[in-house]
Short mmCIF file of C-alpha atoms in Angstrom, two decimals:
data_model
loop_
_atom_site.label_atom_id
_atom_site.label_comp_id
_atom_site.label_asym_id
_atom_site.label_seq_id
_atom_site.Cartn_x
_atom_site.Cartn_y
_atom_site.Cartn_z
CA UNK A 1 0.00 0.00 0.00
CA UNK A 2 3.28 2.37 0.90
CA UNK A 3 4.63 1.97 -2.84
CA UNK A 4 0.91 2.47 -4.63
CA UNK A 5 0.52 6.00 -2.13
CA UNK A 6 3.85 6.54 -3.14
CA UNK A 7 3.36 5.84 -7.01
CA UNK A 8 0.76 8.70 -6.28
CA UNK A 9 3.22 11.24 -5.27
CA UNK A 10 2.00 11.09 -1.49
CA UNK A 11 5.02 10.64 0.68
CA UNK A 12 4.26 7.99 3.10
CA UNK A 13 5.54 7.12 6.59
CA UNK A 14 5.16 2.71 7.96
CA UNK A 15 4.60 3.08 11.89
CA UNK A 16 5.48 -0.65 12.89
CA UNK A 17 7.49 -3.02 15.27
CA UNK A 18 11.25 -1.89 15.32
CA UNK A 19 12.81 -5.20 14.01
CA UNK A 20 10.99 -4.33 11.03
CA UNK A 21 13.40 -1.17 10.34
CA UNK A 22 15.16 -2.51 7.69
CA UNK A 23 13.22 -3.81 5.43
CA UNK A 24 11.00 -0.83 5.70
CA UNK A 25 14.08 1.56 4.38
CA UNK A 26 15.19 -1.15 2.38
CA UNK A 27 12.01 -0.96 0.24
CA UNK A 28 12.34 3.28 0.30
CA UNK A 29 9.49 3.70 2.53
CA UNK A 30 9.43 5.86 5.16
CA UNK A 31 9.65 4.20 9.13
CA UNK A 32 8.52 5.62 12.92
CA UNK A 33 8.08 3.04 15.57
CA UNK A 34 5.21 1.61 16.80
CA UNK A 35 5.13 -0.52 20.39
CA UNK A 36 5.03 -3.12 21.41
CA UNK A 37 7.60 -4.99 19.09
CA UNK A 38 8.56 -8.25 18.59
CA UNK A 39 10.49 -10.24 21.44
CA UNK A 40 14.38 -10.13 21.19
CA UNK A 41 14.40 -14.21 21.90
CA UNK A 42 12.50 -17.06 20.52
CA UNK A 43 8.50 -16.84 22.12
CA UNK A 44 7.64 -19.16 25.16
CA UNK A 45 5.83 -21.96 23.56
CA UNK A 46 3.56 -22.34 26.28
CA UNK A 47 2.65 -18.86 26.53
CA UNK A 48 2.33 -18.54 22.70
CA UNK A 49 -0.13 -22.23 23.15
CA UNK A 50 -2.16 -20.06 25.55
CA UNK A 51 -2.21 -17.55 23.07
CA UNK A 52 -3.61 -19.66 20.04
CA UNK A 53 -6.21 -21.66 22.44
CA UNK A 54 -9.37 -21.40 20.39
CA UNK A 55 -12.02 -20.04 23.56
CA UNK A 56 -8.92 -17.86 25.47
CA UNK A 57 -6.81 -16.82 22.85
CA UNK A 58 -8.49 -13.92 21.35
CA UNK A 59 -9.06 -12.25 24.58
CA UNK A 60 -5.30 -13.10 25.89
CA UNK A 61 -3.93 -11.47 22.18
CA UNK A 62 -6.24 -8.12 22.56
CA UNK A 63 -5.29 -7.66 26.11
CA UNK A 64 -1.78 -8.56 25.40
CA UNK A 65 -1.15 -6.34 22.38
CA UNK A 66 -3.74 -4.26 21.86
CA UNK A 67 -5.07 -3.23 25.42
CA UNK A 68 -1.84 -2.86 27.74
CA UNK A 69 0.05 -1.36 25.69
CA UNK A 70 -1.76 1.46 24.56
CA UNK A 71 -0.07 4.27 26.30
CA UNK A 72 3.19 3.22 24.53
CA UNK A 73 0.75 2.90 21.31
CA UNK A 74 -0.51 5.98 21.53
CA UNK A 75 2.91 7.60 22.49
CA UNK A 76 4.97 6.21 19.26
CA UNK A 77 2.38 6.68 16.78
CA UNK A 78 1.44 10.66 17.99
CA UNK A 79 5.01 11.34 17.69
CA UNK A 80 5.22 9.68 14.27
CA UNK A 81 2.28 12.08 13.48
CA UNK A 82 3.59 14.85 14.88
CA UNK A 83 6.78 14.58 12.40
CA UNK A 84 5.15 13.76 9.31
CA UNK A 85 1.88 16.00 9.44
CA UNK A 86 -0.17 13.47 7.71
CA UNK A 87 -3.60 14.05 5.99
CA UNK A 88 -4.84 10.20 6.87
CA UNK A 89 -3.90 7.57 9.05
CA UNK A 90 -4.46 3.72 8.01
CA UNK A 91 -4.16 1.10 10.02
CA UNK A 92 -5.61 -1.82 10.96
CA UNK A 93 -7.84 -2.05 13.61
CA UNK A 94 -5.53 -3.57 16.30
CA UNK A 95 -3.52 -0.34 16.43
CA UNK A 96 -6.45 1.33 18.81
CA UNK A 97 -4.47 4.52 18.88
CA UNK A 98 -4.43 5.13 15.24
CA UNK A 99 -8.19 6.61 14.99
CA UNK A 100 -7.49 8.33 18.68
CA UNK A 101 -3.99 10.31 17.30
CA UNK A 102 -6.52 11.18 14.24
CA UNK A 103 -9.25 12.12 16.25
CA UNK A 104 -7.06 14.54 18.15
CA UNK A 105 -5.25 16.06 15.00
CA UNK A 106 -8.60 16.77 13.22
CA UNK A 107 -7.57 14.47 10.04
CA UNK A 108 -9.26 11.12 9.09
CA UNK A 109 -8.68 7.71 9.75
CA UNK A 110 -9.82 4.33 8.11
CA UNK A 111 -9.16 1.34 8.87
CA UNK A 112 -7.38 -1.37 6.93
CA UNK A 113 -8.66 -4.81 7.66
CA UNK A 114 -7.00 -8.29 7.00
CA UNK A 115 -9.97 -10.76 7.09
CA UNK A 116 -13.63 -10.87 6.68
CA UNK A 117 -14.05 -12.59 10.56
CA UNK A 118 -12.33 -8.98 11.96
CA UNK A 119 -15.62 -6.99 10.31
CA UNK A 120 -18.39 -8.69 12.47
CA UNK A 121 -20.90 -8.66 9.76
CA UNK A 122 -24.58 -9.87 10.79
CA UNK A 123 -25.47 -10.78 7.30
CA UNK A 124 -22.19 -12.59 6.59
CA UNK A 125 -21.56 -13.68 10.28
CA UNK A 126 -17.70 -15.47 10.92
CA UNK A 127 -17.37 -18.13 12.59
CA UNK A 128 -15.71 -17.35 16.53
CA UNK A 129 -12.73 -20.03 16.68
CA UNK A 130 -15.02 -20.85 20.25
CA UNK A 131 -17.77 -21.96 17.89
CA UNK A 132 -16.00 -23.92 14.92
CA UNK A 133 -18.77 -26.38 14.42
CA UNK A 134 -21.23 -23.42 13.21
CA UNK A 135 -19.04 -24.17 9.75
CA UNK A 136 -21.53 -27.27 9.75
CA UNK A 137 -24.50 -25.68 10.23
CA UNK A 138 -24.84 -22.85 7.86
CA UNK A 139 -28.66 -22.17 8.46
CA UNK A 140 -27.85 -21.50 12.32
CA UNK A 141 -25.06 -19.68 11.41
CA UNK A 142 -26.80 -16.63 9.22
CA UNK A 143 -29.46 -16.99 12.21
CA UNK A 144 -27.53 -16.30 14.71
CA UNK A 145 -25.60 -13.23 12.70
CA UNK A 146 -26.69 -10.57 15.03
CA UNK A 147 -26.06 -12.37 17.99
CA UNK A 148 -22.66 -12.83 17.02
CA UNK A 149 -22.12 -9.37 15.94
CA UNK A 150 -23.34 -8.33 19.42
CA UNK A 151 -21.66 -10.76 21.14
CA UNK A 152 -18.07 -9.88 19.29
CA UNK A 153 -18.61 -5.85 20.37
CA UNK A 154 -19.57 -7.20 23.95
CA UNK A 155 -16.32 -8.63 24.38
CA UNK A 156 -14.12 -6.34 22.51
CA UNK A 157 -15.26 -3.87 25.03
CA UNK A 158 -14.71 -6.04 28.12
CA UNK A 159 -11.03 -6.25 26.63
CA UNK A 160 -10.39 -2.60 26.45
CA UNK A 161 -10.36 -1.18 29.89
CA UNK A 162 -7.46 0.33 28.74
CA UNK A 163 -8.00 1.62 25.75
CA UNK A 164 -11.89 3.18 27.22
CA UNK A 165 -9.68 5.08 29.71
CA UNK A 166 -7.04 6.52 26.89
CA UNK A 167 -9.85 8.06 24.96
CA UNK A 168 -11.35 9.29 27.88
CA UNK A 169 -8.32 11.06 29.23
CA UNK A 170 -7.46 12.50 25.79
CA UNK A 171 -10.95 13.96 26.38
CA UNK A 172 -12.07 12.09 23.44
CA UNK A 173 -15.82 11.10 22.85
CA UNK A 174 -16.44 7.55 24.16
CA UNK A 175 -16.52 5.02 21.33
CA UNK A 176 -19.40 3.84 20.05
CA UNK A 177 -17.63 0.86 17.84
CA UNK A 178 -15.20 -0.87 20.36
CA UNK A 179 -13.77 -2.91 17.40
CA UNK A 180 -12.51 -0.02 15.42
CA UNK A 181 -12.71 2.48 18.47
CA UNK A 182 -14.29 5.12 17.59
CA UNK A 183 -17.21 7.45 18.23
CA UNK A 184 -18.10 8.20 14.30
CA UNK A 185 -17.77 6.22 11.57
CA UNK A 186 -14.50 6.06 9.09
CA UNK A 187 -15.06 7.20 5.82
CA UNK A 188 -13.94 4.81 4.25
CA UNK A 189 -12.43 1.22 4.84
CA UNK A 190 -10.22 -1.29 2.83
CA UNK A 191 -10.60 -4.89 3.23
CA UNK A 192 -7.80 -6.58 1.89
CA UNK A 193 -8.89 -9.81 1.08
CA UNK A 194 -10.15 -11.38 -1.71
CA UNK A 195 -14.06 -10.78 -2.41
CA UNK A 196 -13.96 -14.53 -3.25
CA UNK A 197 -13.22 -14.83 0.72
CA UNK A 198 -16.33 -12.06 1.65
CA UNK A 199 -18.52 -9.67 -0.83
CA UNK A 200 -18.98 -6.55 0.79
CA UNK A 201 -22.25 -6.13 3.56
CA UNK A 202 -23.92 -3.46 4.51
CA UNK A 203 -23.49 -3.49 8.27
CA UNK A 204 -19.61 -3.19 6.93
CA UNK A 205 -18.03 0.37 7.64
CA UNK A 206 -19.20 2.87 5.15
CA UNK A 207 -17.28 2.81 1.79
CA UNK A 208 -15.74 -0.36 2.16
CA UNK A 209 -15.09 -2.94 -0.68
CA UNK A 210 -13.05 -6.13 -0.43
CA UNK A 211 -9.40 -4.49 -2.36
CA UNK A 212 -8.12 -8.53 -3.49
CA UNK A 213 -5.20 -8.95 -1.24
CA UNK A 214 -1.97 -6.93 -0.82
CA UNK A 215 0.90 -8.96 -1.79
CA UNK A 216 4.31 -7.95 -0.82
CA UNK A 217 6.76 -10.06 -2.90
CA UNK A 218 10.61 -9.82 -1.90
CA UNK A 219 12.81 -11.10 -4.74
CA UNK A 220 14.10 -14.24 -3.07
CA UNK A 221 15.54 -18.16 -4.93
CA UNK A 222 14.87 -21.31 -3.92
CA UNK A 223 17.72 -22.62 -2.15
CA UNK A 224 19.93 -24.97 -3.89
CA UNK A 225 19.03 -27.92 -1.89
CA UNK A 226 15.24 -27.29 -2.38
CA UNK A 227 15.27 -26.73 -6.31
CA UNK A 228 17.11 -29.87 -6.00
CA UNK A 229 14.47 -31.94 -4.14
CA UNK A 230 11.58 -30.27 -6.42
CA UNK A 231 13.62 -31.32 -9.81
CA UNK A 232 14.36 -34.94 -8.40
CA UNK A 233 10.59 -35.93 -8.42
CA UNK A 234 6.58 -35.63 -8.37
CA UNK A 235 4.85 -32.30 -6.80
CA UNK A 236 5.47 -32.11 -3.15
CA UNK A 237 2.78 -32.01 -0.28
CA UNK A 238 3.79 -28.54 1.04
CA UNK A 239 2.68 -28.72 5.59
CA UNK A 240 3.26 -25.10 6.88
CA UNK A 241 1.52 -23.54 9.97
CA UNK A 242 2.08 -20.20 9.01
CA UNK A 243 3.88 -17.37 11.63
CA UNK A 244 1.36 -17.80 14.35
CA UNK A 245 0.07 -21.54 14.56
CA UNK A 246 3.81 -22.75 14.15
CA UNK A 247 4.84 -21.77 17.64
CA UNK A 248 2.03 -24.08 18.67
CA UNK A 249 2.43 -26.68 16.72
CA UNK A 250 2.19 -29.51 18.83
CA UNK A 251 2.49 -33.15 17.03
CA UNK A 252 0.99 -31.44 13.31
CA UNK A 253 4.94 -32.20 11.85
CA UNK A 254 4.90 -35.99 12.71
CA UNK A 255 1.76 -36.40 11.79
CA UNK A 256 2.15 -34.20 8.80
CA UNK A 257 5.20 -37.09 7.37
CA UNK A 258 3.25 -39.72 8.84
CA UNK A 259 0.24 -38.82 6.18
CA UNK A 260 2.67 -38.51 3.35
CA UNK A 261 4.50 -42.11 4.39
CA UNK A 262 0.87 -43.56 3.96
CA UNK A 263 -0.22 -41.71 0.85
CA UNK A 264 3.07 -42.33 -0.84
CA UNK A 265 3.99 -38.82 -1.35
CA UNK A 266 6.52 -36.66 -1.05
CA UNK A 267 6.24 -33.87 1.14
CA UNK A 268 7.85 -30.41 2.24
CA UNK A 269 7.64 -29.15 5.69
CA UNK A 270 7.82 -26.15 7.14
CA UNK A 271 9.01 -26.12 10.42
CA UNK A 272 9.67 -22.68 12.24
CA UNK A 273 11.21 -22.20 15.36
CA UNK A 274 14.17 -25.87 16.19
CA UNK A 275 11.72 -27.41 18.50
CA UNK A 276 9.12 -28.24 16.01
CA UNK A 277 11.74 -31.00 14.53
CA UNK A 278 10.81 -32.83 17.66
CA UNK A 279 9.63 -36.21 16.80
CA UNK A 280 11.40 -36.28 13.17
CA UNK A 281 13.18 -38.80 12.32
CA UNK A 282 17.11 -37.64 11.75
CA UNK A 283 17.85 -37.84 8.62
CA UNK A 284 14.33 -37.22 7.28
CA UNK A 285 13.62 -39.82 4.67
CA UNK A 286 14.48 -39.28 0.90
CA UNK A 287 10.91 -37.70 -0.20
CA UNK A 288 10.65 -35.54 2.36
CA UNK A 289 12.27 -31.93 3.03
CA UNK A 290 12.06 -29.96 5.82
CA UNK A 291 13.22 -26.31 6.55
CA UNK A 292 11.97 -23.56 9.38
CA UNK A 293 11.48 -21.09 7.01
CA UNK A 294 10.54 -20.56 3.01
CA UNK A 295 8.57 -17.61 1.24
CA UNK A 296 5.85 -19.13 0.82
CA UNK A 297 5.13 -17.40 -2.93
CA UNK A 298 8.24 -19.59 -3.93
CA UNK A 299 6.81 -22.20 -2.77
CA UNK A 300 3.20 -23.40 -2.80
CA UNK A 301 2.84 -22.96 -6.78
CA UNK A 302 5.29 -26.18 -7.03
CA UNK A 303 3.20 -28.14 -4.77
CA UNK A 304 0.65 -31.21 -5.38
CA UNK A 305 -1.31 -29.97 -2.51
CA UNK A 306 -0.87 -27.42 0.66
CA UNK A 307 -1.62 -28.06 4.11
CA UNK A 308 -2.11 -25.40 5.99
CA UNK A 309 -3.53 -23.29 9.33
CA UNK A 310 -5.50 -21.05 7.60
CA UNK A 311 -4.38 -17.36 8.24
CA UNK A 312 -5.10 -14.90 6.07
CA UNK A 313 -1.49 -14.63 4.98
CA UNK A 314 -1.07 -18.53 3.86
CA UNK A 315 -4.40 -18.25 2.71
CA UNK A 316 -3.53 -14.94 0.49
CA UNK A 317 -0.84 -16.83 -0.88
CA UNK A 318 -2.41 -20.63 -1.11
CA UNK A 319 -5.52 -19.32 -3.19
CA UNK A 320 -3.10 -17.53 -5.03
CA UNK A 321 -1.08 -20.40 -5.83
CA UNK A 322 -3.69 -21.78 -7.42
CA UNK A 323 -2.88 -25.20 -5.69
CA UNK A 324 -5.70 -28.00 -4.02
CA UNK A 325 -5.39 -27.27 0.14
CA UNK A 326 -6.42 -28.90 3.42
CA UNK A 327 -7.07 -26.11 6.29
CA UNK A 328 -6.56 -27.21 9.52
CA UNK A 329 -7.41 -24.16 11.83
CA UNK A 330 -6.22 -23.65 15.20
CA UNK A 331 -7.93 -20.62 16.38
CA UNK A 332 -8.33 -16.48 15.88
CA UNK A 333 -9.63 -16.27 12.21
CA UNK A 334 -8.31 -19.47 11.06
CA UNK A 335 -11.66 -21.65 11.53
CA UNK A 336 -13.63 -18.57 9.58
CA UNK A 337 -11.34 -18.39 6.31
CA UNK A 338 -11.27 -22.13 6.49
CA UNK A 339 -14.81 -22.19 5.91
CA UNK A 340 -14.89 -19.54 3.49
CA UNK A 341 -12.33 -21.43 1.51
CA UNK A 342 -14.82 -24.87 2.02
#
């Protein structure tokens, strides 16, 4: 989105994590930054489990990145403003301070959203990873849309002490929307996903139309040892969790080779952080290749078939592929595009 504003002649400033610096200036783009950043070490698995449990999980990630850390939030991102005197702010709506700074500097805000579950929609209601058998029960489902819209805003709020007593501090109006926090409406939105995934409803925010999704494609080869493994035989299964799900991955790699042993495929894993080789055999056999971390653009087009968690990422990049897919959703928005995909 940087380059296209930029392609426009608007100059353009990213507000994100720190350890994204580089690539940010790399790519000629602008960079303030935005709290709370990534940790220094390899995540706590069991802390990051808690964090992908399909009932707790949304309400530990909100309060953990969204909700305690506003003041920080709110401190980066005004400064950012401050500097570059911008004319809009967008940002997705898990950086709460973006519509406050805007609210306080007179200018607009809209929000930029990732996937159709984050927009609450009573006519095209998600699926909450608490409920994932609704996916098998469509009539409930539509039903039971503004129930679930209600429900979603209920706890949104409950999760944002924090970011209720911000606002009012900063003297702004209380919000009406506690997803995108604000007291008015944006006026406009951008929902960059696919319309395949979502067409756009009209309890969405005003103006808002799914965009097709944002891809961000750094010039990178397939490693030596990979081309080789692709050249040597049939189309790979490709098994990734993604950049969330893989720091919970539990037994999904074992079982992952296990399924290609029986099918008689060969198959490409993913792995992530060391630990996930746990359970492995060392060496691997000869049809299967594992590595912690590919691009997943270079990827999934080579592949027979692609396993994966469903976030909207892998999912961007799996539809794009053009590839067959099993979803196996953990939790968050995973069980929703999984359906969508279905």
């Amino acid at each position: 989105m940087a380059q296209g504003l930029r392609a426009r002649g608007h100059a353009v400033t990213l507000a994100t994590a720190e350890a994204y610096r580089a690539r940010v200036l790399a790519a000629g783009i602008g960079f303030a930054p935005l709290r709370p950043g990534l940790p220094d070490e390899e995540p706590d698995p069991v802390v990051l489990a808690r964090l992908m449990d399909p009932r707790r999980g949304p309400a530990r990630v909100w309060r953990l990145l969204v909700d305690a850390p506003i003041g920080d939030s709110h401190a980066d991102l005004a400064a950012a403003a401050a500097a570059a005197d911008p004319a809009l702010i967008l940002a997705s709506p898990v950086v709460a301070a973006a519509p406050m700074v805007a609210e306080a500097r007179g200018i607009p805000w809209a929000p930029a959203v990732l996937q159709p579950l984050t927009l609450f929609s009573a006519a095209d209601p998600g699926i909450p990873s608490a409920l994932p058998w609704l996916a098998h029960a469509e009539w409930l489902r539509h039903l039971l849309g503004r129930p679930l819209r209600a429900a979603a805003r209920h706890f949104v709020r409950r999760w944002s002490p924090g970011v209720a007593a911000l606002r009012q501090e900063l003297r702004l109006a209380a919000a009406t929307d506690p997803v995108l926090n604000v007291a008015v409406p944006p006026p406009f939105g951008l929902a960059l996903f696919s319309g395949v995934l979502a067409a756009a409803q009209p309890d969405w925010p005003p103006a808002t139309l799914p965009t097709g999704f944002p891809f961000w494609d750094e010039a990178r080869e397939l490693p030596p040892e990979l081309a080789g493994f692709l050249a040597a035989g049939a189309p790979p299964l490709v098994f990734t969790l993604g950049s969330a799900a893989v720091h919970a991955a539990g037994g999904f790699f074992p079982a992952s080779l296990e399924a290609a042993r029986l099918l008689g495929r060969r198959a490409i894993l993913l792995l992530g952080p060391p630990r996930n080789r746990a359970g492995l055999p060392d060496p691997l056999p000869p049809w299967a290749f594992a590595t912690g971390y590919l691009p997943h653009a270079t990827v999934f087009p080579a592949a027979a078939a692609i396993i994966h968690q469903g976030g909207i990422g892998t999912t961007a990049q799996a539809m794009r592929a053009g590839r067959p897919m099993l979803v196996v959703p953990f939790s968050h928005d995973q069980p929703d595009n999984a359906a969508r995909l279905v």
